Each structure stands twice: as C-alpha cells, then as structure tokens.
Coordinates of C-alpha atoms and ligand atoms in Angstrom, one line a residue:
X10 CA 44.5 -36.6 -119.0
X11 CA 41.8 -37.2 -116.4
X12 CA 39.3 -39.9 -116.8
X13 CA 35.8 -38.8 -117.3
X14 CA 33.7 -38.6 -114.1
X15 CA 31.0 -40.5 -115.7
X16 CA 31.2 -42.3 -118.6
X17 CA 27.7 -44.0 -120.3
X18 CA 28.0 -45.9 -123.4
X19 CA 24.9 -47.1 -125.5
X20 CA 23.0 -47.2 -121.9
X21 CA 20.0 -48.9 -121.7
X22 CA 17.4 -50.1 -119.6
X23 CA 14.3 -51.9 -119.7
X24 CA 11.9 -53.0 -116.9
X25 CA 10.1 -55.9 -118.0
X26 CA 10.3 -55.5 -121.7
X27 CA 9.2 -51.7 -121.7
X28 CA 12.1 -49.2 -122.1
X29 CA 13.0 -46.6 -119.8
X30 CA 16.4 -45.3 -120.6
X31 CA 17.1 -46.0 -124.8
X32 CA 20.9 -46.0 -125.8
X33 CA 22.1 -42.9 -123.7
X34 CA 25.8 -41.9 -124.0
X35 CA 27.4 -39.3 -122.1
X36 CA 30.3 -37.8 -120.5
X37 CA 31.1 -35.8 -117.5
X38 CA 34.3 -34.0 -117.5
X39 CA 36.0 -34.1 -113.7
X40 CA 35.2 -30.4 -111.9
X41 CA 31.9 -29.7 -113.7
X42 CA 28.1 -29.9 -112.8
X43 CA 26.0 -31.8 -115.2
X44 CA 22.3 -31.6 -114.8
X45 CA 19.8 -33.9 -116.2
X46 CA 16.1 -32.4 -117.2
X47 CA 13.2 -34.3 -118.3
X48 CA 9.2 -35.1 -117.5
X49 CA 7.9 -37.3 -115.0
X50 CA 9.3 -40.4 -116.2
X51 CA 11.8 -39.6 -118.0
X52 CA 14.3 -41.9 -117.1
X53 CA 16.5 -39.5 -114.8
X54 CA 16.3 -42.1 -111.3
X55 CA 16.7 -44.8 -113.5
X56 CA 20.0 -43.1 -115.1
X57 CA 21.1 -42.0 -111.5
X58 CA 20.7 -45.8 -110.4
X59 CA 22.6 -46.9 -112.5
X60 CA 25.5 -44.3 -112.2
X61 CA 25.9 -46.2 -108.4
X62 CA 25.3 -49.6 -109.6
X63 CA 21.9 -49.8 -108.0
X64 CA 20.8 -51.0 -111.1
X65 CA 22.3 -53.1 -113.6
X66 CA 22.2 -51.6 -117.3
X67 CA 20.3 -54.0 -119.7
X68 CA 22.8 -52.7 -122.1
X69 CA 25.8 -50.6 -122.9
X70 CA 28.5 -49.7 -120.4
X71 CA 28.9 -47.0 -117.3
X72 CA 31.6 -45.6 -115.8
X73 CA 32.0 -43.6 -112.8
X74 CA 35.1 -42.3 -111.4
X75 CA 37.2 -44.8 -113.8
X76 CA 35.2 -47.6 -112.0
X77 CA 32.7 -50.0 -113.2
X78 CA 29.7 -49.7 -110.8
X79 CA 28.5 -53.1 -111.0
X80 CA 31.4 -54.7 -110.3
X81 CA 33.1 -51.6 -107.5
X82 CA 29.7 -50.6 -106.0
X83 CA 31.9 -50.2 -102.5
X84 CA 34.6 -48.3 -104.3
X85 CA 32.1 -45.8 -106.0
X86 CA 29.6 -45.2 -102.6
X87 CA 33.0 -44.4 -100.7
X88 CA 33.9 -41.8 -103.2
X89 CA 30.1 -40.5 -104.1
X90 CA 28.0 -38.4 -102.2
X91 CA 24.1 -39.2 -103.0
X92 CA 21.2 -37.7 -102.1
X93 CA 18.3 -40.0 -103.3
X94 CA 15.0 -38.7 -104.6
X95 CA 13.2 -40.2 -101.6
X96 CA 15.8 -39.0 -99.0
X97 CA 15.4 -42.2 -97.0
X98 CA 16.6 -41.7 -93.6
X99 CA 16.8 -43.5 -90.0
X100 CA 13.8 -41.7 -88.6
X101 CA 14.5 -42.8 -84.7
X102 CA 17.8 -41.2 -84.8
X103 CA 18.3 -37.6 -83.9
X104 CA 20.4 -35.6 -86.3
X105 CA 23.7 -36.1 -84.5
X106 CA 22.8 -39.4 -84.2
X107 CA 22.7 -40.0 -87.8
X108 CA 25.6 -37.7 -88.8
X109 CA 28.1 -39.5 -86.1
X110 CA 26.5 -43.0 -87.6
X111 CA 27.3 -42.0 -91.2
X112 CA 30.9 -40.8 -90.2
X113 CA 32.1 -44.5 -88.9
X114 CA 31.8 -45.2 -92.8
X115 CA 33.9 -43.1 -94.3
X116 CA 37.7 -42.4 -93.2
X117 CA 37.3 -39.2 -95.1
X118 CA 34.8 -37.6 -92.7
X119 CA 35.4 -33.9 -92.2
X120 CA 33.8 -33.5 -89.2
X121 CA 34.4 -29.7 -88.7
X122 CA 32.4 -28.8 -92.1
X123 CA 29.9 -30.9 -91.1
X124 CA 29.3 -29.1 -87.9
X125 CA 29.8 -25.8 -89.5
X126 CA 27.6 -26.3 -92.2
X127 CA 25.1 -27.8 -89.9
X128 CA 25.2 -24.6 -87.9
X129 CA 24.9 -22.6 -90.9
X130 CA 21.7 -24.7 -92.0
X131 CA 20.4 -23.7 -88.6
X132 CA 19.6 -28.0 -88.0
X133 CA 19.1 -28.9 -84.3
X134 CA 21.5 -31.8 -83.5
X135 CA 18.9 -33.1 -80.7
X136 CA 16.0 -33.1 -83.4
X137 CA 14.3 -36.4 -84.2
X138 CA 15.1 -37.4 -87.7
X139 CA 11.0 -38.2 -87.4
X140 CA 10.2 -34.5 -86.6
X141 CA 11.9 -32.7 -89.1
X142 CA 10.2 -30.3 -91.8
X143 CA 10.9 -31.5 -95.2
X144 CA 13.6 -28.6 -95.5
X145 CA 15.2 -30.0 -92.7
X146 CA 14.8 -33.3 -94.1
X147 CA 16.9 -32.1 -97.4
X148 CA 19.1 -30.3 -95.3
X149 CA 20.4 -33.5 -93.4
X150 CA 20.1 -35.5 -96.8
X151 CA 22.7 -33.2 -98.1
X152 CA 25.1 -33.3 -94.9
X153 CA 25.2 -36.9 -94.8
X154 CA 25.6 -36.7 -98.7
X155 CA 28.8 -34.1 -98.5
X156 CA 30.4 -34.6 -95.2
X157 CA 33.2 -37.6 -96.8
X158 CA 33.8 -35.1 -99.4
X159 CA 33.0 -37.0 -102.3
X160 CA 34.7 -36.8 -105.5
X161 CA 31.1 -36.9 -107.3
X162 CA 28.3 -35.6 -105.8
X163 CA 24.4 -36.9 -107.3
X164 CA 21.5 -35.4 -106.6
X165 CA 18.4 -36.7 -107.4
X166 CA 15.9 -33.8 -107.0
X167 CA 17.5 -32.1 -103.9
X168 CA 15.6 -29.5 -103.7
X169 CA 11.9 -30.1 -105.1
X170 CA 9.4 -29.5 -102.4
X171 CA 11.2 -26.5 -100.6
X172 CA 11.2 -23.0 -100.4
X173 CA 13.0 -21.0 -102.3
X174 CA 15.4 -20.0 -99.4
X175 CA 16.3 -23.4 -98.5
X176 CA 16.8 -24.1 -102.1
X177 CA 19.4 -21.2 -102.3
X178 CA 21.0 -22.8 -99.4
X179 CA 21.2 -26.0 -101.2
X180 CA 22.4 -24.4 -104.2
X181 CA 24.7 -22.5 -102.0
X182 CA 26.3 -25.9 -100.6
X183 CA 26.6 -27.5 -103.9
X184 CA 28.6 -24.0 -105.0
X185 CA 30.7 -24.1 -101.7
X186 CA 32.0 -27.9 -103.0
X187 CA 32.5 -27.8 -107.0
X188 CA 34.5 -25.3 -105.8
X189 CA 36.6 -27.1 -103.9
X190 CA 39.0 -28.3 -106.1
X191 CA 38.1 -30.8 -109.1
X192 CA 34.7 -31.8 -107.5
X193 CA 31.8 -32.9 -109.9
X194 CA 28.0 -32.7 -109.8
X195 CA 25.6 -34.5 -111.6
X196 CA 22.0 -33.6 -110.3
X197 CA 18.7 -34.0 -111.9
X198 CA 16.2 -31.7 -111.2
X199 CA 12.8 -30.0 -112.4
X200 CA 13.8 -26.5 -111.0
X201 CA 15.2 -25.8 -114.2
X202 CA 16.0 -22.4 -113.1
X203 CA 18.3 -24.0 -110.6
X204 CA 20.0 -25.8 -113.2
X205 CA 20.5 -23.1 -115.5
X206 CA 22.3 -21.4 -112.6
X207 CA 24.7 -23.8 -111.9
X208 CA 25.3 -26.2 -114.6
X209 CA 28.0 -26.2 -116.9
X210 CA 26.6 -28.7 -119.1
X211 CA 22.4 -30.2 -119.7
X212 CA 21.0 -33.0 -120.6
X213 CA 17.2 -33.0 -121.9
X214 CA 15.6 -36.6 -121.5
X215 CA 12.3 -37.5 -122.9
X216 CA 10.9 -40.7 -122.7
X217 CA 13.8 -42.3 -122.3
X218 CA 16.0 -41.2 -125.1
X219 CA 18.6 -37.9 -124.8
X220 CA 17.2 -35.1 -126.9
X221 CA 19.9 -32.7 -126.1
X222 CA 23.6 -33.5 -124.4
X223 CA 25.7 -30.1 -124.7
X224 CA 26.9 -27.3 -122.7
X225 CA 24.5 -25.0 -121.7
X226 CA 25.9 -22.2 -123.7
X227 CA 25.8 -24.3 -126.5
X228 CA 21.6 -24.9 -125.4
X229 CA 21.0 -21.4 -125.4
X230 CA 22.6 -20.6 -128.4
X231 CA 21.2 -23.1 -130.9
X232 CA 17.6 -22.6 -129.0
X233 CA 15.5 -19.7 -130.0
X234 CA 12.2 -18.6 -130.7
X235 CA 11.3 -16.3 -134.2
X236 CA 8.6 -14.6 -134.2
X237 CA 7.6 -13.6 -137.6
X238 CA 4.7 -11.7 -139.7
X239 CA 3.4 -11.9 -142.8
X240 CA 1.9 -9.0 -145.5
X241 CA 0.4 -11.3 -147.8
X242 CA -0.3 -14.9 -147.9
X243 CA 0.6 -17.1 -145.2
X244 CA 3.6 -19.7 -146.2
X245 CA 2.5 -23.3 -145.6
X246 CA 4.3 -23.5 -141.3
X247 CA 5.3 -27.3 -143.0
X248 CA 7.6 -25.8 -145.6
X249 CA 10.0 -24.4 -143.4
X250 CA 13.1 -27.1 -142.5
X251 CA 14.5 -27.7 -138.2
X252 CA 11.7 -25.5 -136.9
X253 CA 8.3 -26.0 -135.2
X254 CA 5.2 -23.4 -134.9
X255 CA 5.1 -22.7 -131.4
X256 CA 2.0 -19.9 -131.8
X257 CA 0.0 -18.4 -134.3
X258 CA -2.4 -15.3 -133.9
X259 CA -3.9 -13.7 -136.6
X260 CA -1.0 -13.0 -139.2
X261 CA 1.8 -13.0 -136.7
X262 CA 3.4 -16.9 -135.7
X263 CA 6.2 -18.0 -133.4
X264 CA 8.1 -20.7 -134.8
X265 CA 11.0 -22.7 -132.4
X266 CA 14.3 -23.9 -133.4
X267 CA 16.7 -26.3 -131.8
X268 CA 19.2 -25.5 -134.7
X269 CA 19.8 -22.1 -135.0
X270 CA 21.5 -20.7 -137.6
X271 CA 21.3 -18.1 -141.0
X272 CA 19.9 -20.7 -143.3
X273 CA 17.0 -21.2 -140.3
X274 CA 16.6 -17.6 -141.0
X275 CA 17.0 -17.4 -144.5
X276 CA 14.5 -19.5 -145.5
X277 CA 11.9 -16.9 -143.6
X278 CA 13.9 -14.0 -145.4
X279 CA 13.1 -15.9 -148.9
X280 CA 9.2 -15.3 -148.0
X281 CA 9.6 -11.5 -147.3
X282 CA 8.3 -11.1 -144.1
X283 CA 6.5 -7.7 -143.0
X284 CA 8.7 -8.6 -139.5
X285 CA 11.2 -10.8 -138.7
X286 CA 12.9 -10.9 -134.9
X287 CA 14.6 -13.4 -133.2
X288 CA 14.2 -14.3 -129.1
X289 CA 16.4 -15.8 -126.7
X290 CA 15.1 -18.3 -124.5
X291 CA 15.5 -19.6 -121.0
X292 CA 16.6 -22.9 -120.6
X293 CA 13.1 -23.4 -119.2
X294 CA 11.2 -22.5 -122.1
X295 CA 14.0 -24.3 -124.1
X296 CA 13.4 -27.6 -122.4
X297 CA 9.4 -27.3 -122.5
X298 CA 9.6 -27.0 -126.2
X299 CA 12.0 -29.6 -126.6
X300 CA 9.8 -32.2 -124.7
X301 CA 6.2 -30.9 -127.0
X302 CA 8.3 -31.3 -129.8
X303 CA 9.8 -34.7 -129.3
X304 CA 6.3 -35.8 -127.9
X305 CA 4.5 -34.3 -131.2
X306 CA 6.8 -36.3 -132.8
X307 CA 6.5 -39.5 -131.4
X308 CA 2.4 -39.3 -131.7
X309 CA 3.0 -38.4 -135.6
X310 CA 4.6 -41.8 -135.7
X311 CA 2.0 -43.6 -134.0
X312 CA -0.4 -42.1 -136.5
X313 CA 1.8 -43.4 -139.4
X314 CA 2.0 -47.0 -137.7
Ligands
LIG407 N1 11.7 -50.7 -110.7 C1 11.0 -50.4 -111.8 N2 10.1 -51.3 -112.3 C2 9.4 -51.0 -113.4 N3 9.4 -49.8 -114.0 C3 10.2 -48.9 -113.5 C4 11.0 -49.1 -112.4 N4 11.7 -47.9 -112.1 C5 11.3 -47.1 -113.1 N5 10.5 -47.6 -113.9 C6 9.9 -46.9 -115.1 O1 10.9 -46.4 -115.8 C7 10.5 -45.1 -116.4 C8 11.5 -44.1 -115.9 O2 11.3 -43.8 -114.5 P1 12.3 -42.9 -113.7 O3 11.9 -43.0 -112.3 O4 13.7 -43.1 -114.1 O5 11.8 -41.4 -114.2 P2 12.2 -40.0 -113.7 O6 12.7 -39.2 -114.9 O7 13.1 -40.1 -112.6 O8 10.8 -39.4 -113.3 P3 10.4 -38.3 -112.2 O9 10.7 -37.0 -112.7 O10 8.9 -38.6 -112.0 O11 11.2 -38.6 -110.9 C9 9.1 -44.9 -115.9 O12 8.2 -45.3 -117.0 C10 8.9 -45.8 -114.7 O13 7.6 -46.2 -114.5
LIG408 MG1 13.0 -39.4 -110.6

C-alpha cells in the first residue's frame, strides 16, 4: 500500500504561548485533492507551513510524501509544487527569466508544458515580473509551482483576488495535473465554491482546532438544514439533541445539523409538527454554519468561565 501523501499526528502549534493550530490529525490519500476551509485565522498557512517544514510543529508529527519535513526540507521542496499565499516573486525578472531560473533547480523540469501552458495562460515571456496584473501574477505562481511536476501540489489561496475566468483557468490547471497519474492536491482556499468543485475530501478549521475532516460526500450528507413549523406551542429550540436554530420567523424555525440522521428527525416527528422538510446544503452554507456554531460555542464557555 501507498504511504499517505500527508500525514499530521496530534499537530500543534503555538506562537508565543497562544495556539494557532490545536492537535490536528489528518491524512491525505496519494491521487486526491484535499482542501482546507476556515476564517481569517484559522490556522490554514500555519498548517501549510508546516506541511514544507517552514515551520517547526510545537507538537505532534508530519509527514509528507513518507518524509519528515524538518529533517528532508530539500527532499520535500524537490517533490512539492507550492504556491504561497503571498506569491513572492523576483519582481526584476521577466517571466522567462523566472521560469528558465526556476528550471536549473529541478531535474524534472518539463519544459514543453511549461511553454504550452504559458501560451494557454496567454503570459507574455518579455513581461516584467514587476508589471504584471495580479492574475498574471497567479498565473506565473502556478507555472513555477507545476512545471517539475510535483508529486504534491499546495496551494495556499491560489486564486483569491481574481476573476472568475482566471480562477477557472487555475482550476483548470490543477484538473489537468491530479489527472495526471497519482498526483495530489492540498489547497486551502475561501472560494469554497472552488473547493466543492474539485475536492475529494474537506477540512473545516476554526480557530485552530478541525471541526470537520471527511470526504465531501460524507459533508454533504451528514449537513443539512430542517426547516420546521409548529400548530401549537413552540418546543423549547434547547430540547432538541446535535442541532442548532439557524432562523426563526413567526411559527416557522430552521434548525442545522452536522449529524444527520432519523433520530435527528425523530425527535421533531415526536412534537407533531404542522411541517417538516429537510434541505440540502452547499458546502458553503455548510462551512458558514459550522464556524457560528463552533464560535457560539466557544463564547458559551467563556460565559461559563
Ligand atoms: N509568525 C507568527 N507569529 C505569531 N503569530 C502567528 C504567526 N503566524 C500566524 N500566527 C497566528 O496564528 C493564527 C493562524 O494564522 P494563519 O495565518 O495560519 O491563519 P489562516 O487560516 O491562514 O488565515 P487567513 O485566512 O487570514 O489566511 C493567527 O492567529 C495568526 O495571527
Ligand atoms: Mg492564510
């Protein structure tokens, strides 16, 4: 069997006593796109940064590729492609400039996709790295992240900031290599749409600590909104067990679940309802809810404290 692509044990990581990532453990089968969702500050960079030994867990073990990242940073950069949230690049270079310089790194360097995909981008190779749009930016970002043909590909953000074009074209590119044979992605992004397209499996970060690690089917199924309304008195919305009220309007509420099943239902059923329905969810909505409820739940503590 394969090793897993990535590999985090009990992961975390303070900065100076405060937390930032809090006992994450996952695992990213070979040939699949993971992505990782979560608010500003979630931990996602910090979780990325540590996947290519650019940061040093405070605890708990990672594994990438089979290798440790501290200890094989060289090994793991040869066989990762990374496109950093910033996209720090040599601005006095021109864009062939910068794609030839990034070639004499890797012995792997395809350099007929990268000029084919550069002319599919529509980059100019005699551009200033200085003068480029942000899009364009992105566009070499990804280039210089693909063009060794990384095992692993991580993206941090790749396409926030661009239109939705170029962010198809992104998308596109990504596509083009997990299809390649046995190529993974992890990417974190907050175009969830974008991650609901392409991602096999989701991670929903909050402050640091995992609230959800499981394929997206597996999301999508277990999430789901009931909406429900009521003849006569209205139940006590605290009674009912692994659900939240989402809404309320008159006689009529919307409740969210994370843990869909008949007994969620039942105990709705049990109050005779005048209406009872249940709604899918896009992983958007899904990963909004999961974030108000995990941060309604953290101020209940500090209430309690
Ligand atoms: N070098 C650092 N020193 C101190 N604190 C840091 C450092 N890097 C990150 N942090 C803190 O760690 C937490 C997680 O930050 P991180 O950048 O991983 O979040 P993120 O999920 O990537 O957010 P965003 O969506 O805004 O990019 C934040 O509270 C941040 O302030
Ligand atoms: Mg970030």
């Amino acid at each position: 069997m394969n090793p897993a692509a990535i590999e985090l044990k009990n992961c975390t990581k303070t900065f100076r006593g405060k937390i930032a990532v809090h006992d994450l453990s996952l695992t990213v089968e070979p040939g699949t796109v993971y992505g990782l969702v979560g608010d500003n500050g979630a931990g996602k960079t910090t979780t990325i940064k540590m996947l290519l030994g650019l940061l040093p867990p405070s605890r708990g073990s990672v594994s990438v590729l089979g290798c440790d990242p501290q200890k094989d940073h060289v090994e793991i950069m040869k066989r990762t492609g990374y496109v950093s949230e910033n996209r720090e690049l040599y601005d006095w270079m021109t864009v062939s400039e910068i794609l030839w310089f990034n070639a004499q790194f890797y012995s792997t360097w395809d350099n007929d996709l990268v000029q084919r995909t550069m002319r599919s981008m529509e980059l100019n190779p005699k551009q200033k790295i200085k003068h480029l749009s942000r899009g364009m930016r992105a566009k070499v970002a990804m280039l210089l992240a693909m063009g060794h043909k990384p095992d692993l590909l991580i993206l941090d953000e790749p396409s926030s900031g661009l239109d939705p074009l170029v962010r198809r074209e992104i998308l596109e590119h990504i596509i083009a290599i997990i299809q390649s044979e046995g190529r993974t992605v992890f990417l974190s992004s907050h175009l969830i749409d974008e991650v609901e397209r392409i991602a096999d499996r989701v991670g929903i970060l909050c402050d640091g600590d995992m609230m959800r690690d499981e394929s997206l089917d597996a999301i999508k199924e277990t999430s789901k909104r009931i909406r429900v309304a009521w003849n006569g008195d209205m139940p006590d919305p605290g009674q009912f067990k692994n659900v939240r009220r989402i809404d309320q309007s008159g006689r009529e509420e919307a409740y969210f679940t994370q843990c869909f099943n008949d007994n969620v239902l039942d105990q709705f059923r049990e109050r005779h309802p005048a209406s009872l329905e249940v709604e899918a969810l896009g992983l958007e909505e899904i990963v909004v809810e999961t974030i108000r409820a995990q941060k309604h739940f953290l101020k209940s503590l500090e209430k309690v404290g």
